[in-house]
Structures are given as structure tokens and as C-alpha cells.
Coordinates of C-alpha atoms in Angstrom, one line a residue:
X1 CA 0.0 0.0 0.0
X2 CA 0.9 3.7 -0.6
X3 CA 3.2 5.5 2.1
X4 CA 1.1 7.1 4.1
X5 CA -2.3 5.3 3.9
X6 CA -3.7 3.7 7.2
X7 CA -6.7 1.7 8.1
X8 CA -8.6 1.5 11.3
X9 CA -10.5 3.5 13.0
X10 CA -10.1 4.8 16.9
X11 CA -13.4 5.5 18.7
X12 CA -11.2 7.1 21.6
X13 CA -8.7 9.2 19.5
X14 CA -5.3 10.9 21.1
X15 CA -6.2 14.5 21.3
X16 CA -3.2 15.5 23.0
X17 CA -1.5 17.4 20.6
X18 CA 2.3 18.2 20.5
X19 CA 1.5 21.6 18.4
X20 CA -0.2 24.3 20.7
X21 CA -1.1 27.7 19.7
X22 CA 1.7 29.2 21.1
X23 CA 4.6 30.9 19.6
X24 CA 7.6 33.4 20.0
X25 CA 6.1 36.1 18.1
X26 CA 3.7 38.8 19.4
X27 CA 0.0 39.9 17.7
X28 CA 1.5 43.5 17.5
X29 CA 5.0 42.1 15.2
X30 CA 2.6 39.9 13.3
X31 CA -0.3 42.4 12.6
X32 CA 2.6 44.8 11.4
X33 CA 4.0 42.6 9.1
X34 CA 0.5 41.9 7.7
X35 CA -0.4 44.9 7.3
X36 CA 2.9 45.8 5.2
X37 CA 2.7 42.7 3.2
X38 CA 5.8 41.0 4.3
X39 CA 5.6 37.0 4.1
X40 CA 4.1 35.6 7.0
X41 CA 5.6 32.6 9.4
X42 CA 3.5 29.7 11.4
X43 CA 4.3 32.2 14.7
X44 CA 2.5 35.3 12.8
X45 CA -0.4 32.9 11.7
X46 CA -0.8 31.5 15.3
X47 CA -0.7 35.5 17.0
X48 CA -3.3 36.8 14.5
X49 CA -5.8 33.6 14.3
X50 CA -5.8 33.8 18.5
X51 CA -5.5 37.4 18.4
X52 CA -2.4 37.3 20.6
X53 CA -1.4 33.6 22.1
X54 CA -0.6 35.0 25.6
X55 CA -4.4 35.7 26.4
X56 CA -7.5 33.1 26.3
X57 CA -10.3 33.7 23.8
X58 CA -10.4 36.5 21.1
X59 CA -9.7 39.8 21.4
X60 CA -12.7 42.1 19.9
X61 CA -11.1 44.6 19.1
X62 CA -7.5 43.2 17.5
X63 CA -10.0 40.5 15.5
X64 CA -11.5 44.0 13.7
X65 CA -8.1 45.1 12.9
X66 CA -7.2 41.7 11.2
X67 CA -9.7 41.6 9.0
X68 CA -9.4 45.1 7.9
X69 CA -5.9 44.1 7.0
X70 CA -7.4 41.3 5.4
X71 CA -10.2 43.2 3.5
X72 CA -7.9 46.0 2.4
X73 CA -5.7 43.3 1.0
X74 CA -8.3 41.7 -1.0
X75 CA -9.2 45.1 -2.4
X76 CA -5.7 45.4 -3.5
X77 CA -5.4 41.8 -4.9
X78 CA -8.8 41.5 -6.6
X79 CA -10.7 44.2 -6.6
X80 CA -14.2 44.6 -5.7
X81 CA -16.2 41.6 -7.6
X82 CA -17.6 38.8 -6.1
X83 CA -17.6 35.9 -8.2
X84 CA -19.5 33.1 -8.5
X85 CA -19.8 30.0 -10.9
X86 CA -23.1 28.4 -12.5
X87 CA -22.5 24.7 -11.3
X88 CA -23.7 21.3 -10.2
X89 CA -22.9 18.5 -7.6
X90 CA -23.1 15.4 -9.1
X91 CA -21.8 13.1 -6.1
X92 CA -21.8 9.6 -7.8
X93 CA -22.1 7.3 -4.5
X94 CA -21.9 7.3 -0.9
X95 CA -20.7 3.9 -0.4
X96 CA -17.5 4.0 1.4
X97 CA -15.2 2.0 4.4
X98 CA -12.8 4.8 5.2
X99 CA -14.8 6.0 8.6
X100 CA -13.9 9.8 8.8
X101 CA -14.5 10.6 12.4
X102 CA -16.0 14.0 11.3
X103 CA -18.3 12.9 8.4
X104 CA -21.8 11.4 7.8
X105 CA -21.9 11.4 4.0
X106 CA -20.9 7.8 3.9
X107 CA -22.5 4.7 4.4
X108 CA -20.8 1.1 4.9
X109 CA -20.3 -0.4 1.6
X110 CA -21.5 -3.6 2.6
X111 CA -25.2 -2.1 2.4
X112 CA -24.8 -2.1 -1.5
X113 CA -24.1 -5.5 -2.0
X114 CA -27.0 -7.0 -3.3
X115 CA -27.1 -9.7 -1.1
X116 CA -27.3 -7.4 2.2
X117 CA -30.9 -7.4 4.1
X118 CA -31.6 -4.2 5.6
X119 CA -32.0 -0.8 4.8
X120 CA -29.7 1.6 2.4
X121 CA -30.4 4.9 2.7
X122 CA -27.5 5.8 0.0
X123 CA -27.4 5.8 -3.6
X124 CA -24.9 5.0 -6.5
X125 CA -25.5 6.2 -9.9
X126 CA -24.2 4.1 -12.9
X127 CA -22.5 6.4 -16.1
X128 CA -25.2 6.6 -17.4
X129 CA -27.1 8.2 -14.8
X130 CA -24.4 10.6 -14.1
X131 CA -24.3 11.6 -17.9
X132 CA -28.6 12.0 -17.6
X133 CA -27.7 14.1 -14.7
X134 CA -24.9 16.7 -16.2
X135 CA -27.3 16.3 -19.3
X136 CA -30.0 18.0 -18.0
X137 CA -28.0 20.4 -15.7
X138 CA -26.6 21.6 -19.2
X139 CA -30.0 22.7 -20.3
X140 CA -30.4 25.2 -17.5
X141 CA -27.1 26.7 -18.3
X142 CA -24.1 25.3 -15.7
X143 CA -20.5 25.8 -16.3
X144 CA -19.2 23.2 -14.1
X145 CA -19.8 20.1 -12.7
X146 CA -18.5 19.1 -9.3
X147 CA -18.2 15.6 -7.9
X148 CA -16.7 13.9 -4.8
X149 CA -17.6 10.9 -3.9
X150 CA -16.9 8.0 -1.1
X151 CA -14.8 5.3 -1.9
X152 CA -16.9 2.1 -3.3
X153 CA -14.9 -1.0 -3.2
X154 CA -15.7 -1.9 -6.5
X155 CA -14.4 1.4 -8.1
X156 CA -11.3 0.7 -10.6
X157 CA -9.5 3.7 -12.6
X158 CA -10.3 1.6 -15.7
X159 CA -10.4 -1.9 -17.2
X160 CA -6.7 -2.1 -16.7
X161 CA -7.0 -1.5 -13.4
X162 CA -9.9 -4.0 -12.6
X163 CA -8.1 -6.7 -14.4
X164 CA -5.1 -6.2 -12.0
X165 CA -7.4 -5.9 -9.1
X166 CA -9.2 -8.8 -9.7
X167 CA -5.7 -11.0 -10.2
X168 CA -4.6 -10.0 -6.9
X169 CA -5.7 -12.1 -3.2
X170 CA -5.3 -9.6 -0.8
X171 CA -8.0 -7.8 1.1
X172 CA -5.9 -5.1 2.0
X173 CA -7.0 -3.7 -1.2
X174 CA -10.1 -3.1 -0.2
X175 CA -11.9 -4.3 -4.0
X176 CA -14.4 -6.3 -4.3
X177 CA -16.3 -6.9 -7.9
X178 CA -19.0 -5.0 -9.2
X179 CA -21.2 -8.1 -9.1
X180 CA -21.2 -8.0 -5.9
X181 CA -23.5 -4.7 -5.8
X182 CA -27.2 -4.1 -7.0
X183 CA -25.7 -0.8 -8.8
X184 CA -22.1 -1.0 -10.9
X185 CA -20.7 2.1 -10.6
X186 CA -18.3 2.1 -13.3
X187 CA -15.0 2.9 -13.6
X188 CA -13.6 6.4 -12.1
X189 CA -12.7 6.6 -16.6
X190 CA -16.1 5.7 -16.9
X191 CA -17.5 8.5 -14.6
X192 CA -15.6 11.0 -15.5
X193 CA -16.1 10.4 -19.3
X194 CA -19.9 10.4 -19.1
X195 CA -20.0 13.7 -17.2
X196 CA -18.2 15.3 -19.9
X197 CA -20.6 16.1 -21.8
X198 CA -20.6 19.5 -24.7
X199 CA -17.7 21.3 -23.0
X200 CA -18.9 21.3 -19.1
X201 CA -16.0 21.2 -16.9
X202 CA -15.4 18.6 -15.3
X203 CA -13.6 19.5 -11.5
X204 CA -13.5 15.9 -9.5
X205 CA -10.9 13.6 -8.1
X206 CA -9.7 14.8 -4.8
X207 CA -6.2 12.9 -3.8
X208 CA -8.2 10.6 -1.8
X209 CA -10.0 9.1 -4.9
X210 CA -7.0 9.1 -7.1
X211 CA -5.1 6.8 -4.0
X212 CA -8.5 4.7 -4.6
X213 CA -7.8 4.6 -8.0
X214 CA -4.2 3.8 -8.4
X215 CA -4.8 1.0 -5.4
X216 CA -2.6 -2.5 -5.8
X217 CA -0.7 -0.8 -8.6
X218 CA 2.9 1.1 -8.6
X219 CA 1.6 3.3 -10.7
X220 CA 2.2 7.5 -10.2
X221 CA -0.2 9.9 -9.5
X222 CA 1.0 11.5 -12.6
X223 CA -0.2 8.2 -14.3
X224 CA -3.5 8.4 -12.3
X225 CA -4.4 11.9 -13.5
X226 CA -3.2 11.5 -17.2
X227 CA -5.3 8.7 -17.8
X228 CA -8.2 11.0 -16.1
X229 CA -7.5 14.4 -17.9
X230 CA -7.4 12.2 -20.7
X231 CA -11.1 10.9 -20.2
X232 CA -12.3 14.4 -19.9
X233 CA -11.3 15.8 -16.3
X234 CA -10.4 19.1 -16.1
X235 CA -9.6 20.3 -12.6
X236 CA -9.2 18.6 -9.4
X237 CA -10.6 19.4 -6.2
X238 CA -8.6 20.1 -2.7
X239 CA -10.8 18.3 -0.5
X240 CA -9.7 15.4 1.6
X241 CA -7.3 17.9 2.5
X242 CA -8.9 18.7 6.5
X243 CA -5.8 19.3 8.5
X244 CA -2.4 18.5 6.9
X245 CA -0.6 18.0 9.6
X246 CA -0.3 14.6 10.9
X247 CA -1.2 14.4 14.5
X248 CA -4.7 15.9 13.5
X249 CA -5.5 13.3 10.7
X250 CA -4.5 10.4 13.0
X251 CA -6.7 11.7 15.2
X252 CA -10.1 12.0 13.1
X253 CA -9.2 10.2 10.1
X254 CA -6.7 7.8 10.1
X255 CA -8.2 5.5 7.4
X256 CA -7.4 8.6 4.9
X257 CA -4.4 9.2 3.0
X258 CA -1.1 11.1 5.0
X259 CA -0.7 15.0 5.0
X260 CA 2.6 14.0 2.1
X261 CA 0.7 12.4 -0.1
X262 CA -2.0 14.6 -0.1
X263 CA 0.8 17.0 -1.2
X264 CA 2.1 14.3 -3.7
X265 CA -1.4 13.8 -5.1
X266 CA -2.3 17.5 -5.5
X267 CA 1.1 17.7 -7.1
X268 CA 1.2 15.4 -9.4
X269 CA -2.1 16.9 -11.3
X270 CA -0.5 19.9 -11.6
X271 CA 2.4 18.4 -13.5
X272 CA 0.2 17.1 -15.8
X273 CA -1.8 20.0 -16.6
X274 CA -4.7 20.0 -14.1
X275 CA -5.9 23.4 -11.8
X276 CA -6.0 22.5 -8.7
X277 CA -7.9 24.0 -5.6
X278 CA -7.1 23.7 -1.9
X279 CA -9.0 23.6 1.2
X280 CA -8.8 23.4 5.2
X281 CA -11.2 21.9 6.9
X282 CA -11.8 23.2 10.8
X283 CA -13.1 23.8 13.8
X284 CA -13.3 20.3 15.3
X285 CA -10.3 18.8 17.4
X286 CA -7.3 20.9 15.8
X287 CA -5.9 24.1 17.4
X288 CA -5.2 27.6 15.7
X289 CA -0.9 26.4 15.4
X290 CA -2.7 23.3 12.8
X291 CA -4.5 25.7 11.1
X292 CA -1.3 27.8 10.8
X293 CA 0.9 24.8 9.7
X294 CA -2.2 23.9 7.0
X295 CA -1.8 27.3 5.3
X296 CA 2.0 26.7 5.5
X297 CA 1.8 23.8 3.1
X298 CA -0.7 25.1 1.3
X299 CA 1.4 28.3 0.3
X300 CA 4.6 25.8 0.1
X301 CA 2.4 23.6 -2.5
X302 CA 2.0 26.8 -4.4
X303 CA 5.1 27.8 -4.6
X304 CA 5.9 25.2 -6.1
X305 CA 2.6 24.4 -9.1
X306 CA 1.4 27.7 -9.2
X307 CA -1.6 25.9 -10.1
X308 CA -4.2 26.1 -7.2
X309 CA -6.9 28.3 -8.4
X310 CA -8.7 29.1 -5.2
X311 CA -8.4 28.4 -1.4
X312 CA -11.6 26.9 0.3
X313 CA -11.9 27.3 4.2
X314 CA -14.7 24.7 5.7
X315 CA -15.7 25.4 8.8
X316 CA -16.6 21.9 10.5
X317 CA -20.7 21.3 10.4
X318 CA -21.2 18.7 13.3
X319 CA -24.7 17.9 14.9
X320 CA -24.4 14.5 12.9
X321 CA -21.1 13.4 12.9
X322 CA -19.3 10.9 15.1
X323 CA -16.7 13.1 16.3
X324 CA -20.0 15.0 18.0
X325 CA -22.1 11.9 18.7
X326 CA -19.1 10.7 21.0
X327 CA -18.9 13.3 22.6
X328 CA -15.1 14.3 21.1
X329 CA -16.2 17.9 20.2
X330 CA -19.5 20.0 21.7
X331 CA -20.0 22.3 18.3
X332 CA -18.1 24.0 15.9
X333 CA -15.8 27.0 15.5
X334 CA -17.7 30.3 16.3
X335 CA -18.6 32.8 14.1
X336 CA -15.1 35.0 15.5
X337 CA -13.1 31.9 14.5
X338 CA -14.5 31.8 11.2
X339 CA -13.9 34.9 10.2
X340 CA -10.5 35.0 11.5
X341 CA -10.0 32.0 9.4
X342 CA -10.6 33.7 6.4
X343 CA -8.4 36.9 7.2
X344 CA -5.5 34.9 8.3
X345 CA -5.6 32.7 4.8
X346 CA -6.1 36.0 3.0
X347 CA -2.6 37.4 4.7
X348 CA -0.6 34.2 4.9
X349 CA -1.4 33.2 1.4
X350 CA 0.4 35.8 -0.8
X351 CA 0.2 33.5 -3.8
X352 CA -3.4 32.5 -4.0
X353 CA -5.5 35.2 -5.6
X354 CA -9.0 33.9 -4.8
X355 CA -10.5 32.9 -1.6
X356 CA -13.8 31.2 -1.3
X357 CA -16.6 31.5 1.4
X358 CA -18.7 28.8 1.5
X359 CA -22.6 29.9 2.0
X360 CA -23.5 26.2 2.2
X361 CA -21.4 26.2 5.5
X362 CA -21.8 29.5 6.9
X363 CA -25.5 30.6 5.5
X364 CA -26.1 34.1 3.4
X365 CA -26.0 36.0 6.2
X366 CA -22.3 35.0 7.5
X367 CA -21.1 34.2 4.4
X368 CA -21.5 37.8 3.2
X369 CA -19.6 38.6 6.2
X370 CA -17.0 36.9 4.8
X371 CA -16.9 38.5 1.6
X372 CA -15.7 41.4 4.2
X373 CA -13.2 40.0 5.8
X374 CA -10.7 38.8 3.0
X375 CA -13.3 36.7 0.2
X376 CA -14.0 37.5 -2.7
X377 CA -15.6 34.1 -4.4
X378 CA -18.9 32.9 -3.1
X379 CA -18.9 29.5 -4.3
X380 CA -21.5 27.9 -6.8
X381 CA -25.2 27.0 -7.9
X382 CA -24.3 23.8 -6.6
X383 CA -28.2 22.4 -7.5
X384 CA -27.5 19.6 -5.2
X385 CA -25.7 19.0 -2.2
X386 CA -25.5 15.7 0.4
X387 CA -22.4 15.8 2.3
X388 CA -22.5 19.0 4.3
X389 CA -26.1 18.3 4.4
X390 CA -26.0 14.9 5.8
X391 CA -23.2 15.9 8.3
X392 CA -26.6 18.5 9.8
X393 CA -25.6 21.5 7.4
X394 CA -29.4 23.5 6.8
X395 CA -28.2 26.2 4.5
X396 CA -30.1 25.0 1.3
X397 CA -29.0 23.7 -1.8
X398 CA -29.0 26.1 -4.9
X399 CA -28.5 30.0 -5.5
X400 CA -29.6 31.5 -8.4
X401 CA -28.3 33.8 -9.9
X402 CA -31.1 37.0 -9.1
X403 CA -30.0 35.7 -5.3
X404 CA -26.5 36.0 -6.0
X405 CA -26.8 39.8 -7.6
X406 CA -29.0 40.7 -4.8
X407 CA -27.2 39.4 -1.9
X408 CA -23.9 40.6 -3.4
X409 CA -24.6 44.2 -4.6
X410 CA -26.4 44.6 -0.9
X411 CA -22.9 44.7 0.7
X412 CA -22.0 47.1 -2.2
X413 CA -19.4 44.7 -4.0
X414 CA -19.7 44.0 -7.9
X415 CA -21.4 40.1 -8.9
X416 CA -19.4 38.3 -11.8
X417 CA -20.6 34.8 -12.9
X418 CA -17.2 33.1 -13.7
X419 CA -15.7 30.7 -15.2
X420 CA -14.0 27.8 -12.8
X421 CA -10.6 28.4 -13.8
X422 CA -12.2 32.1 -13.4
X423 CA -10.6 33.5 -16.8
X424 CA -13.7 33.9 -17.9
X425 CA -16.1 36.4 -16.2
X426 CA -19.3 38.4 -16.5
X427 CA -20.3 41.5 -14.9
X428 CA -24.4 41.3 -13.6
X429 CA -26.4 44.2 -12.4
X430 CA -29.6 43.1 -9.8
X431 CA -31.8 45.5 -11.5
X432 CA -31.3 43.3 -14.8
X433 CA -33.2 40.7 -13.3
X434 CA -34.2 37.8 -14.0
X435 CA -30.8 37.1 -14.6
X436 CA -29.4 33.4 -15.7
X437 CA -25.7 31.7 -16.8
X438 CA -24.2 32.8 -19.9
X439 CA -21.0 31.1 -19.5
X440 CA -21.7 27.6 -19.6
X441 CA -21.5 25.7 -22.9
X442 CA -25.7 25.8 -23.4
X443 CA -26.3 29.0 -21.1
X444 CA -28.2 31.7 -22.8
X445 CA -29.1 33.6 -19.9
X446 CA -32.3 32.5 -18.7
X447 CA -32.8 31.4 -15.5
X448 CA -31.4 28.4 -14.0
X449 CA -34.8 26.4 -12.9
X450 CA -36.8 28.4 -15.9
X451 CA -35.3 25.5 -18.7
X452 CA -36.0 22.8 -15.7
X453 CA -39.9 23.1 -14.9
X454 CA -38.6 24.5 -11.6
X455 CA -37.1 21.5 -10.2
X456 CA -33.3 20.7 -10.2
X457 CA -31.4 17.4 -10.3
X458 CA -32.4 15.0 -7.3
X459 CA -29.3 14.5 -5.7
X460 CA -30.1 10.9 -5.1
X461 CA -31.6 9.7 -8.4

């Protein structure tokens, strides 16, 4: 198996941590430097996400002054637009083994197979679903499609990949035959060729799906990707990402890939070609000197591609996740912590332009506050969303675009539907309304749910 890669599961996890949110700097050095523009270090990152590490809890008043360094650096770096892009989820199963401590998207693989009697509330979609899906989504104008998906045993990165799997005894491999299951899912080939469909781009295959794809093989991740891009893949998504540091992983995911080759993964697609995003994933059982250390490696990674595109902070959405249903975390970060989130990655990462807030996790309301403290991207039409959902998220699950104009021009910034890569952008006006995608390769402005009776794609059919 790869380097890195565990299995297992601990239902009492080690959250002793040898990194504290302490450091040899002090919040009036680090603010300084931030303010200036001078690179920061872990130390500054730690001082201005804890507002000084010699005090407990945040500091009102030196939080405001870190995110009007933030804001005023966003202004300088991007201007005043708020983009947004005209997309869909199409998540293609939640069958999975890996048992994330903080996620309830999954459900056991065994429940698929066909000879398993109880209930299933999951799905898997076949190719040809997912192509019906994308299809349709098309017709009511997206640009993108988006998927992530859990890991089902019976996934291969293509018939050469199967045939090797299925030659090989050793269930450390975690395969087992699509026959085994009521619904084949494919091959990730398979997938990813049916949802390119006219043009759409195609953003999917976090690292953690490309290790499931490259499994019981020495094949590269630059092989992995090639063969992807290849099928129709355009840009990869940073997810599986949560904390890259690895006392944190161990801790609430230890069945996922290491912090290195995450790194090697996200890598890897850049040599070949592929954008790349990058996220953090927090407010759970980390500490503000992880969350430092994640941005670290984030801006080390870019240093090196140049390729990520955007930078994606999470905030952790618990009420149904194990990590809260045993008792190993009572909520999530507040809303000071979140905000400070953003600022910080808007000052430490001098070499990402755009920085996303995420309304699914932080609702309009706080995600516009966002947009004011170092964001300027508010994330997507999405049409369908299960994971933040099914972890107890209750933000919704589309935008349209006369939502995006209003709730953007209300905080007096400029709405731009873009393109994912976002080289392609259009300027929108509220008082244009209705107001529909004109990017995407069958968008001709109207609506989004106008050209679908009203009623977008099921996330589960």
C-alpha cells in the first residue's frame, strides 16, 4: 500500500497534541507585518488567528483590525467583484469504508451489496445516470460540474485496473467486484467520461479518490491523473485535505491518506496540466498552530505548481457526525473563529489570488460577512448537495443567480458569474433581473430552474 495510507478506526482518538497555539512572536510584530505585506511565518499565523497567544479567547477589538488588513488586502489583490460560478454536484455514490470521524456522507459499503438485508439509505449512480444528470443540468445553463464521492470497493480507474485488481488475493486492497453490488458504478474513466458532456468542466478527483484509483498498482499519481485528464477531467478538487498535519488526521481520520501524499497527489495533477484547488477543513479537534501549519503547506504547494486556483476554508458542520455523537467535540468554530479563518488565509497566502466563502457552510448571512473579511468568491449554484447536508448542514442547496446579484450588490461589492478556472467572467447588475448563466456551454441567460420546470437534479436519483 501507498506510504502514508492507514486503516482503522479509533473511537477514543489521542487528542493530546504536540502543536499548541503558542509561539515566540507577538500579535502587535505579526499584525505589522501583515499589514505591510511582508511574508508571514506559522508564529505570525498562530498570533493573528488567537489574536495574541498569551491571552484566552479572542480579542474584539485586535480581530477587527485583522480583517481590515485582510479586506484591504483583497481590495488590493482583486478588486471589488464577487464571483460566482453556474455549477452542479453530481456526487456519484456514498458507499464507502474509510470511517472519517467527522463525516456522515458515507454509508458502509457492505449495504450495497445485493445480497445485504436491511436498509440503504445511500445511492450509486451508474454512467449513465451521471451523464442524464450533467445532461440535463446543461440545459439550465451550468458551467461546471463538481463531484466527490466515497470510496466504493468496487471502483477501478479503468479496465486495466480492474483486471489487475481482480488478479490479486489480498484484502488489504479493499476491492471487491461490481457483481457484488445491485448498482455498478463504473470505472472512475467511466465516470468522469460520461459527465463530460458539450464542454462542461469537469472538476472531480480529490487525492483521496485518485489513491482509490491507483490501489494494488505502482503506478504514479501522474499516471492516475493522465489517464483522467485524458477521459475528460479538467480540474481537481482540494478536499480530503482537513488538516495537513499529521497528529490531526491520526486523530479523526486515520483510514485517509497522509498530510505528504496529499501534497504528492495535489502535485502530481499539476504536473500534468490540471488546476487545482485547496481547502482546510476546521473547527473540530485541531488548534489555531494546525490551522497555521495547513496554510504553511498550502502556500509551500503553491510555490511550487502555481496551479491552485482558489483556497476553500470549511468550517466543520457537526450535529451529525461521530466526532460529536461521542462526545469528542460539543459544536463548531464560532462565528469569531471563522472569520479570522478567512483573514488569516487571505494574509498568509500571498500566492493564492481567490478565496472562497462557502454559504452552504456558513448561511447568506455569514457568508457575506465573509466577503468582508478577505473573500471574494462565493462559491456555486451547486443544485445539489448531500455531504454538508448529511453531516446537519441547513443552509439549502442552490443559488440563483437573481439571489447572488442581490445578496452581493447589498454589501455594495460588484457580482461576476465566472468561469472555474475564473478567466472567464461576466459583470451582472440586480436591477437586470431575471438574470441566468451565460457562460456555460448551453447557457443563454435565462434562469437556472426556468429550462428545468422549476425543479433541479435529485441529488439521489
Amino acid at each position: 500500500m501507498a506510504d502514508g495510507f492507514e486503516t482503522g478506526v479509533d473511537d477514543d482518538p489521542d487528542l493530546s497534541f504536540e502543536h499548541t497555539p503558542s509561539s515566540d512572536q507577538s500579535f502587535e510584530n505579526a499584525l505589522a507585518k501583515a499589514r505591510d505585506g511582508t511574508r508571514l511565518t506559522v508564529d505570525d499565523a498562530i498570533e493573528l488567528l488567537t489574536t495574541g497567544s498569551e491571552t484566552e479567547g479572542i480579542n474584539s477589538r485586535r480581530k477587527e483590525q485583522v480583517l481590515e488588513a485582510a479586506d484591504r488586502r483583497r481590495s488590493e489583490v482583486v478588486g471589488e467583484e464577487v464571483t460566482f460560478v453556474a455549477n452542479l454536484n453530481n456526487n456519484v455514490t456514498t458507499a464507502c469504508d474509510v470511517g472519517c470521524l467527522f463525516c456522515n456522507f458515507k454509508d458502509a459499503a457492505q449495504r450495497f451489496e445485493s445480497d445485504h438485508d436491511g436498509a440503504n439509505g445511500g445511492f450509486t449512480k451508474t454512467p449513465a445516470q451521471s451523464r442524464e444528470i450533467v445532461d440535463d443540468a446543461l440545459d439550465m445553463g451550468i458551467y461546471e460540474v463538481c463531484s466527490v464521492s466515497g470510496l466504493h470497493p468496487a471502483f477501478a480507474l479503468d479496465d486495466e485496473h480492474r483486471e489487475l485488481l481482480e488478479s490479486l488475493d489480498d484484502p488489504d486492497i479493499q476491492y471487491t467486484p461490481p457483481e457484488a453490488y445491485d448498482v455498478d458504478p463504473g470505472t472512475y474513466v467511466e465516470q468522469i467520461d460520461a459527465m463530460s458532456v458539450d464542454g462542461v468542466h469537469v472538476h472531480s478527483m480529490t487525492p483521496e479518490e485518485a489513491y482509490h484509483a491507483r490501489r494494488g498498482t505502482d503506478w504514479s499519481y501522474e499516471e492516475v491523473y493522465r489517464r483522467l485528464r485524458d477521459a475528460g477531467l479538467d480540474s481537481v478538487p482540494g478536499t480530503a485535505a482537513e488538516i495537513l498535519v499529521p497528529e490531526v488526521r491520526e486523530a479523526i481520520c486515520p483510514g485517509k491518506i497522509g498530510t505528504e501524499e496529499w501534497l504528492t497527489a495535489m502535485e502530481a495533477a499539476a504536473n500534468v496540466g490540471l488546476d487545482i484547488t485547496a481547502t482546510i477543513m476546521y473547527g473540530h479537534v485541531e488548534n489555531e498552530a494546525h490551522r497555521a501549519i495547513h496554510l504553511q503547506r498550502v502556500r509551500e504547494l503553491q510555490d511550487r505548481t502555481g496551479a491552485i486556483t482558489e483556497f476553500v476554508p470549511l468550517s466543520f458542520i457537526h450535529p451529525e457526525t461521530p466526532l460529536y455523537r461521542q462526545g469528542l467535540v460539543d459544536g463548531g468554530a464560532s462565528d469569531d473563529e471563522d472569520e479570522l479563518m478567512i483573514a488569516v488565509s487571505r494574509l498568509f497566502l500571498d500566492n493564492v489570488e481567490h478565496l472562497q466563502s462557502s454559504w452552504v457552510k456558513y448561511g447568506d448571512e455569514q457568508g457575506l460577512k465573509m466577503l468582508t473579511c478577505g473573500a471574494d468568491d462565493f462559491m456555486g449554484t451547486i443544485l445539489s448537495e448531500e455531504i454538508t447536508k448529511r453531516a446537519g448542514g441547513d443552509y439549502g442547496e442552490i443559488r440563483t443567480f437573481d439571489q447572488y446579484a442581490e445578496l452581493i450588490e447589498s454589501i455594495g461589492r460588484v457580482p461576476v458569474e465566472r468561469s472555474t478556472d475564473y478567466r472567464k467572467r461576466r459583470k451582472l447588475d440586480a436591477g437586470d433581473a431575471p438574470l441566468g448563466p451565460l457562460l456555460g456551454p448551453r447557457a443563454d441567460g435565462t434562469p437556472l430552474l426556468d429550462r428545468a420546470n422549476n425543479t433541479p437534479p435529485a441529488a439521489d436519483d
